[in-house]
GROMACS .gro file of C-alpha atoms in nm:
model
  273
    1MET     CA    1   0.000   0.000   0.000
    2ALA     CA    2   0.145   0.338  -0.104
    3LEU     CA    3   0.219   0.585   0.174
    4LYS     CA    4   0.006   0.900   0.173
    5SER     CA    5   0.148   1.225   0.309
    6ILE     CA    6  -0.055   1.379   0.593
    7TRP     CA    7   0.159   1.691   0.660
    8LYS     CA    8   0.415   1.895   0.471
    9GLY     CA    9   0.649   2.149   0.626
   10VAL     CA   10   0.999   2.218   0.756
   11ILE     CA   11   1.211   2.084   1.042
   12THR     CA   12   1.465   2.332   1.173
   13PHE     CA   13   1.762   2.270   1.398
   14GLY     CA   14   1.956   2.589   1.456
   15MET     CA   15   1.965   2.775   1.126
   16VAL     CA   16   1.944   2.453   0.921
   17SER     CA   17   1.608   2.384   0.752
   18ILE     CA   18   1.485   2.047   0.623
   19PRO     CA   19   1.174   2.040   0.398
   20VAL     CA   20   0.988   1.719   0.486
   21LYS     CA   21   0.665   1.521   0.460
   22LEU     CA   22   0.498   1.310   0.729
   23TYR     CA   23   0.332   0.972   0.680
   24SER     CA   24   0.137   0.766   0.931
   25ALA     CA   25   0.356   0.475   1.046
   26ILE     CA   26   0.064   0.261   1.163
   27GLU     CA   27  -0.176   0.063   0.941
   28GLU     CA   28  -0.480   0.133   1.158
   29GLU     CA   29  -0.742   0.005   0.913
   30LYS     CA   30  -0.559  -0.310   0.798
   31LYS     CA   31  -0.734  -0.555   1.030
   32LYS     CA   32  -1.053  -0.379   1.124
   33ILE     CA   33  -1.398  -0.525   1.063
   34GLU     CA   34  -1.644  -0.238   1.048
   35LEU     CA   35  -1.974  -0.306   1.224
   36HIS     CA   36  -2.273  -0.082   1.150
   37GLN     CA   37  -2.610  -0.027   1.318
   38TYR     CA   38  -2.927  -0.184   1.170
   39HIS     CA   39  -3.300  -0.181   1.245
   40LYS     CA   40  -3.382  -0.522   1.399
   41GLU     CA   41  -3.724  -0.545   1.233
   42CYS     CA   42  -3.643  -0.471   0.868
   43GLN     CA   43  -3.259  -0.494   0.884
   44SER     CA   44  -3.216  -0.153   0.719
   45ARG     CA   45  -2.895   0.031   0.800
   46ILE     CA   46  -2.948   0.321   1.043
   47GLN     CA   47  -2.870   0.670   0.916
   48LEU     CA   48  -2.755   0.952   1.142
   49PRO     CA   49  -2.837   1.279   0.963
   50LYS     CA   50  -2.711   1.620   1.080
   51TRP     CA   51  -3.034   1.756   1.226
   52CYS     CA   52  -3.128   2.107   1.342
   53PRO     CA   53  -3.379   2.082   1.632
   54SER     CA   54  -3.491   2.447   1.593
   55CYS     CA   55  -3.560   2.429   1.218
   56ASP     CA   56  -3.668   2.063   1.247
   57ARG     CA   57  -3.491   1.955   0.931
   58LYS     CA   58  -3.181   1.775   0.801
   59LEU     CA   59  -2.883   1.998   0.716
   60ALA     CA   60  -2.638   1.982   0.427
   61MET     CA   61  -2.266   2.004   0.508
   62ASN     CA   62  -2.238   2.356   0.361
   63GLU     CA   63  -2.497   2.475   0.619
   64ILE     CA   64  -2.288   2.359   0.915
   65GLN     CA   65  -2.026   2.571   1.091
   66ARG     CA   66  -1.806   2.505   1.391
   67GLY     CA   67  -1.821   2.725   1.699
   68TYR     CA   68  -1.773   2.764   2.072
   69GLU     CA   69  -2.041   2.793   2.340
   70PRO     CA   70  -1.918   3.032   2.617
   71ALA     CA   71  -2.173   2.891   2.862
   72LYS     CA   72  -2.466   2.652   2.837
   73GLY     CA   73  -2.758   2.820   2.662
   74GLU     CA   74  -2.556   3.123   2.548
   75ARG     CA   75  -2.526   3.226   2.184
   76PRO     CA   76  -2.228   3.041   2.027
   77ILE     CA   77  -1.920   3.212   1.884
   78LEU     CA   78  -1.909   3.083   1.525
   79LEU     CA   79  -1.569   3.030   1.364
   80GLU     CA   80  -1.483   3.028   0.995
   81GLU     CA   81  -1.237   2.771   0.861
   82SER     CA   82  -1.019   3.066   0.758
   83ASP     CA   83  -1.006   3.174   1.125
   84LEU     CA   84  -0.860   2.838   1.223
   85GLU     CA   85  -0.615   2.838   0.933
   86THR     CA   86  -0.473   3.176   1.031
   87LEU     CA   87  -0.405   3.102   1.399
   88PRO     CA   88  -0.060   3.255   1.475
   89LEU     CA   89   0.122   2.924   1.535
   90LYS     CA   90   0.472   2.878   1.398
   91SER     CA   91   0.438   2.501   1.445
   92ARG     CA   92   0.164   2.484   1.179
   93HIS     CA   93   0.427   2.458   0.904
   94THR     CA   94   0.755   2.439   1.099
   95ILE     CA   95   0.886   2.188   1.353
   96GLU     CA   96   1.157   2.370   1.548
   97ILE     CA   97   1.390   2.142   1.745
   98THR     CA   98   1.402   2.323   2.080
   99GLU     CA   99   1.598   2.070   2.284
  100VAL     CA  100   1.769   1.731   2.264
  101ILE     CA  101   1.752   1.467   2.539
  102ASP     CA  102   1.847   1.107   2.622
  103ALA     CA  103   1.584   0.858   2.503
  104GLN     CA  104   1.529   0.708   2.851
  105GLN     CA  105   1.403   1.042   2.981
  106ILE     CA  106   1.071   0.990   2.800
  107ASP     CA  107   0.840   0.755   2.985
  108PRO     CA  108   0.658   0.519   2.740
  109ILE     CA  109   0.318   0.638   2.872
  110LEU     CA  110   0.382   0.970   2.693
  111TYR     CA  111   0.399   0.816   2.342
  112GLU     CA  112   0.079   0.869   2.144
  113ARG     CA  113   0.115   0.822   1.764
  114SER     CA  114   0.402   0.753   1.525
  115PHE     CA  115   0.484   0.906   1.185
  116TYR     CA  116   0.758   0.845   0.928
  117ILE     CA  117   0.950   1.153   0.817
  118GLU     CA  118   1.060   1.178   0.453
  119ALA     CA  119   1.298   1.444   0.324
  120GLU     CA  120   1.203   1.637   0.014
  121GLU     CA  121   1.472   1.659  -0.256
  122LEU     CA  122   1.632   1.982  -0.130
  123GLY     CA  123   1.636   1.853   0.229
  124ASN     CA  124   1.810   1.520   0.170
  125LYS     CA  125   2.159   1.617   0.295
  126PRO     CA  126   2.053   1.802   0.614
  127TYR     CA  127   1.806   1.517   0.681
  128LEU     CA  128   2.091   1.264   0.666
  129LEU     CA  129   2.304   1.489   0.886
  130LEU     CA  130   2.034   1.507   1.155
  131LEU     CA  131   1.967   1.132   1.130
  132GLN     CA  132   2.335   1.036   1.163
  133THR     CA  133   2.392   1.284   1.447
  134LEU     CA  134   2.100   1.148   1.651
  135GLU     CA  135   2.220   0.792   1.584
  136LYS     CA  136   2.578   0.863   1.695
  137THR     CA  137   2.479   1.061   2.004
  138ARG     CA  138   2.185   0.832   2.089
  139LYS     CA  139   1.964   1.133   2.148
  140ILE     CA  140   1.603   1.230   2.076
  141ALA     CA  141   1.501   1.573   1.943
  142ILE     CA  142   1.203   1.756   2.098
  143GLY     CA  143   0.974   2.013   1.932
  144GLN     CA  144   0.609   2.095   1.857
  145LEU     CA  145   0.377   2.039   1.562
  146THR     CA  146   0.028   2.173   1.485
  147TYR     CA  147  -0.185   1.907   1.317
  148ARG     CA  148  -0.561   1.835   1.310
  149GLY     CA  149  -0.666   2.116   1.539
  150LYS     CA  150  -0.405   2.062   1.808
  151GLU     CA  151  -0.047   2.164   1.880
  152ASP     CA  152   0.134   1.842   1.975
  153LEU     CA  153   0.453   1.795   2.169
  154ILE     CA  154   0.673   1.573   1.949
  155ALA     CA  155   0.990   1.364   1.967
  156ILE     CA  156   1.209   1.274   1.669
  157ARG     CA  157   1.439   0.970   1.676
  158PRO     CA  158   1.626   0.743   1.432
  159TYR     CA  159   1.442   0.430   1.318
  160LYS     CA  160   1.557   0.174   1.057
  161GLY     CA  161   1.752   0.428   0.850
  162ILE     CA  162   1.495   0.710   0.866
  163LEU     CA  163   1.367   0.968   1.114
  164LEU     CA  164   1.055   0.877   1.311
  165LEU     CA  165   0.827   1.132   1.476
  166HIS     CA  166   0.621   1.052   1.786
  167THR     CA  167   0.346   1.277   1.917
  168LEU     CA  168   0.362   1.294   2.297
  169TYR     CA  169   0.105   1.366   2.564
  170TYR     CA  170   0.158   1.685   2.764
  171LYS     CA  171   0.225   1.651   3.135
  172ASP     CA  172  -0.124   1.768   3.234
  173GLU     CA  173  -0.285   1.508   3.004
  174VAL     CA  174  -0.147   1.212   3.203
  175LYS     CA  175  -0.362   1.114   3.502
  176ASP     CA  176  -0.205   1.063   3.845
  177PRO     CA  177  -0.233   0.693   3.949
  178GLU     CA  178  -0.186   0.770   4.321
  179GLU     CA  179  -0.542   0.673   4.421
  180ILE     CA  180  -0.515   0.319   4.278
  181LYS     CA  181  -0.175   0.222   4.418
  182PRO     CA  182  -0.184  -0.119   4.596
  183LYS     CA  183  -0.193  -0.140   4.975
  184LYS     CA  184   0.129  -0.243   5.146
  185GLU     CA  185   0.159  -0.612   5.233
  186THR     CA  186   0.440  -0.838   5.351
  187ILE     CA  187   0.600  -1.041   5.072
  188SER     CA  188   0.819  -1.325   5.195
  189LYS     CA  189   1.173  -1.384   5.068
  190GLU     CA  190   1.065  -1.714   4.910
  191GLU     CA  191   0.773  -1.551   4.725
  192GLY     CA  192   1.007  -1.280   4.592
  193GLU     CA  193   1.264  -1.535   4.475
  194LEU     CA  194   0.999  -1.748   4.304
  195ALA     CA  195   0.855  -1.442   4.127
  196ILE     CA  196   1.203  -1.355   3.995
  197LYS     CA  197   1.255  -1.716   3.885
  198PHE     CA  198   0.921  -1.705   3.699
  199ILE     CA  199   1.019  -1.380   3.521
  200GLU     CA  200   1.357  -1.528   3.426
  201ALA     CA  201   1.188  -1.843   3.289
  202LEU     CA  202   0.957  -1.627   3.077
  203THR     CA  203   1.234  -1.395   2.955
  204GLN     CA  204   1.327  -1.405   2.583
  205GLU     CA  205   1.647  -1.278   2.422
  206LYS     CA  206   1.443  -1.083   2.166
  207PHE     CA  207   1.087  -0.953   2.148
  208ARG     CA  208   0.906  -1.184   1.904
  209HIS     CA  209   0.668  -0.929   1.755
  210GLU     CA  210   0.549  -1.161   1.478
  211LYS     CA  211   0.425  -1.413   1.736
  212TYR     CA  212   0.132  -1.192   1.838
  213HIS     CA  213  -0.186  -1.136   1.637
  214ASN     CA  214  -0.519  -0.959   1.686
  215GLN     CA  215  -0.722  -1.254   1.815
  216TYR     CA  216  -1.037  -1.041   1.848
  217TYR     CA  217  -1.026  -0.976   1.472
  218GLN     CA  218  -0.980  -1.347   1.400
  219ALA     CA  219  -1.262  -1.449   1.637
  220LEU     CA  220  -1.500  -1.189   1.492
  221ARG     CA  221  -1.418  -1.303   1.137
  222LYS     CA  222  -1.496  -1.667   1.234
  223LEU     CA  223  -1.822  -1.558   1.400
  224ILE     CA  224  -1.937  -1.374   1.085
  225GLU     CA  225  -1.839  -1.668   0.862
  226ALA     CA  226  -2.026  -1.911   1.092
  227LYS     CA  227  -2.341  -1.696   1.081
  228MET     CA  228  -2.319  -1.671   0.701
  229ALA     CA  229  -2.291  -2.051   0.677
  230ARG     CA  230  -2.559  -2.097   0.950
  231GLU     CA  231  -2.318  -2.306   1.152
  232VAL     CA  232  -2.317  -2.361   1.528
  233ILE     CA  233  -2.132  -2.080   1.700
  234PRO     CA  234  -1.871  -2.212   1.948
  235ALA     CA  235  -1.939  -2.132   2.313
  236LEU     CA  236  -1.726  -1.876   2.495
  237PRO     CA  237  -1.476  -2.047   2.729
  238GLU     CA  238  -1.540  -1.991   3.097
  239PRO     CA  239  -1.311  -1.730   3.259
  240PRO     CA  240  -1.071  -1.873   3.519
  241LYS     CA  241  -1.203  -1.863   3.875
  242VAL     CA  242  -1.010  -1.645   4.117
  243GLU     CA  243  -0.941  -1.844   4.432
  244VAL     CA  244  -0.739  -1.762   4.741
  245MET     CA  245  -0.436  -1.992   4.718
  246ASP     CA  246  -0.076  -2.001   4.830
  247ILE     CA  247   0.117  -1.773   4.589
  248ARG     CA  248   0.424  -1.995   4.622
  249VAL     CA  249   0.233  -2.301   4.499
  250LEU     CA  250   0.094  -2.107   4.203
  251LEU     CA  251   0.437  -1.968   4.106
  252GLU     CA  252   0.603  -2.311   4.131
  253ALA     CA  253   0.333  -2.460   3.906
  254SER     CA  254   0.371  -2.169   3.660
  255ILE     CA  255   0.750  -2.214   3.640
  256ALA     CA  256   0.713  -2.590   3.587
  257LYS     CA  257   0.462  -2.527   3.305
  258ILE     CA  258   0.696  -2.282   3.125
  259GLU     CA  259   0.997  -2.515   3.160
  260GLN     CA  260   0.789  -2.805   3.027
  261GLU     CA  261   0.685  -2.602   2.722
  262LYS     CA  262   1.051  -2.519   2.648
  263ILE     CA  263   1.147  -2.889   2.621
  264PRO     CA  264   1.167  -2.977   2.248
  265VAL     CA  265   0.952  -3.272   2.140
  266LYS     CA  266   1.170  -3.549   1.995
  267ARG     CA  267   1.042  -3.688   1.666
  268LYS     CA  268   1.027  -4.062   1.629
  269ARG     CA  269   1.257  -4.198   1.363
  270ARG     CA  270   1.090  -4.379   1.078
  271SER     CA  271   1.199  -4.740   1.049
  272LYS     CA  272   1.369  -4.828   0.725
  273SER     CA  273   1.159  -5.054   0.507
   0.00000   0.00000   0.00000
């Protein structure tokens, strides 16, 4: 599938400018089954028209305008698209690198979306320079970008021979988890050692990304196919019961199960005829 540019502008670091394009790095629609709403009785698909309650009629798109309501019930402040396009934001067309940091300073909870950065013809050399510099110094560049009605905090880092841009959540957008922290309890030395042993048994040398698939998508696809063929739909497996048991016993059983699964199955040799 060909990449489609979603933003065009300039990245600046110091007085160096790099004309670039952005492309979404994630194939969000690749494995998505779209479900719609239907009327049970006649099975017609439900329509959701843009409706004006005062005029009691459906509206065309050219009759609709965005706006802001100062307070409930007050007359709205209507905004033209030209108003939004002329907001005095430098980051609308320019990503200025304002600081550079070590990668580990960004907590993973801050990462939102990912975009590939492509250099336009005139920006190829400064693009390579920025890419190589970030690779050698193992740093991440920070800046801001205005896109889809929001000014995002962004991070730029090297990725597989190109520059990758991440949008980040602002500090005030991340909720404080203080109220759901677990209560303090005594964990025995043996329980701690068994938990570490379990983690070590489960540890892989490399993250096997290809091992994981969207099982919800696969299950939904099978359900639709079964309904089309008027086949019996398999029953949902019962969720495991949560029982109060000795944690040590459960961890020992878990470790034994993992170690058993790691033992390769020996194939029986075929006898020569």
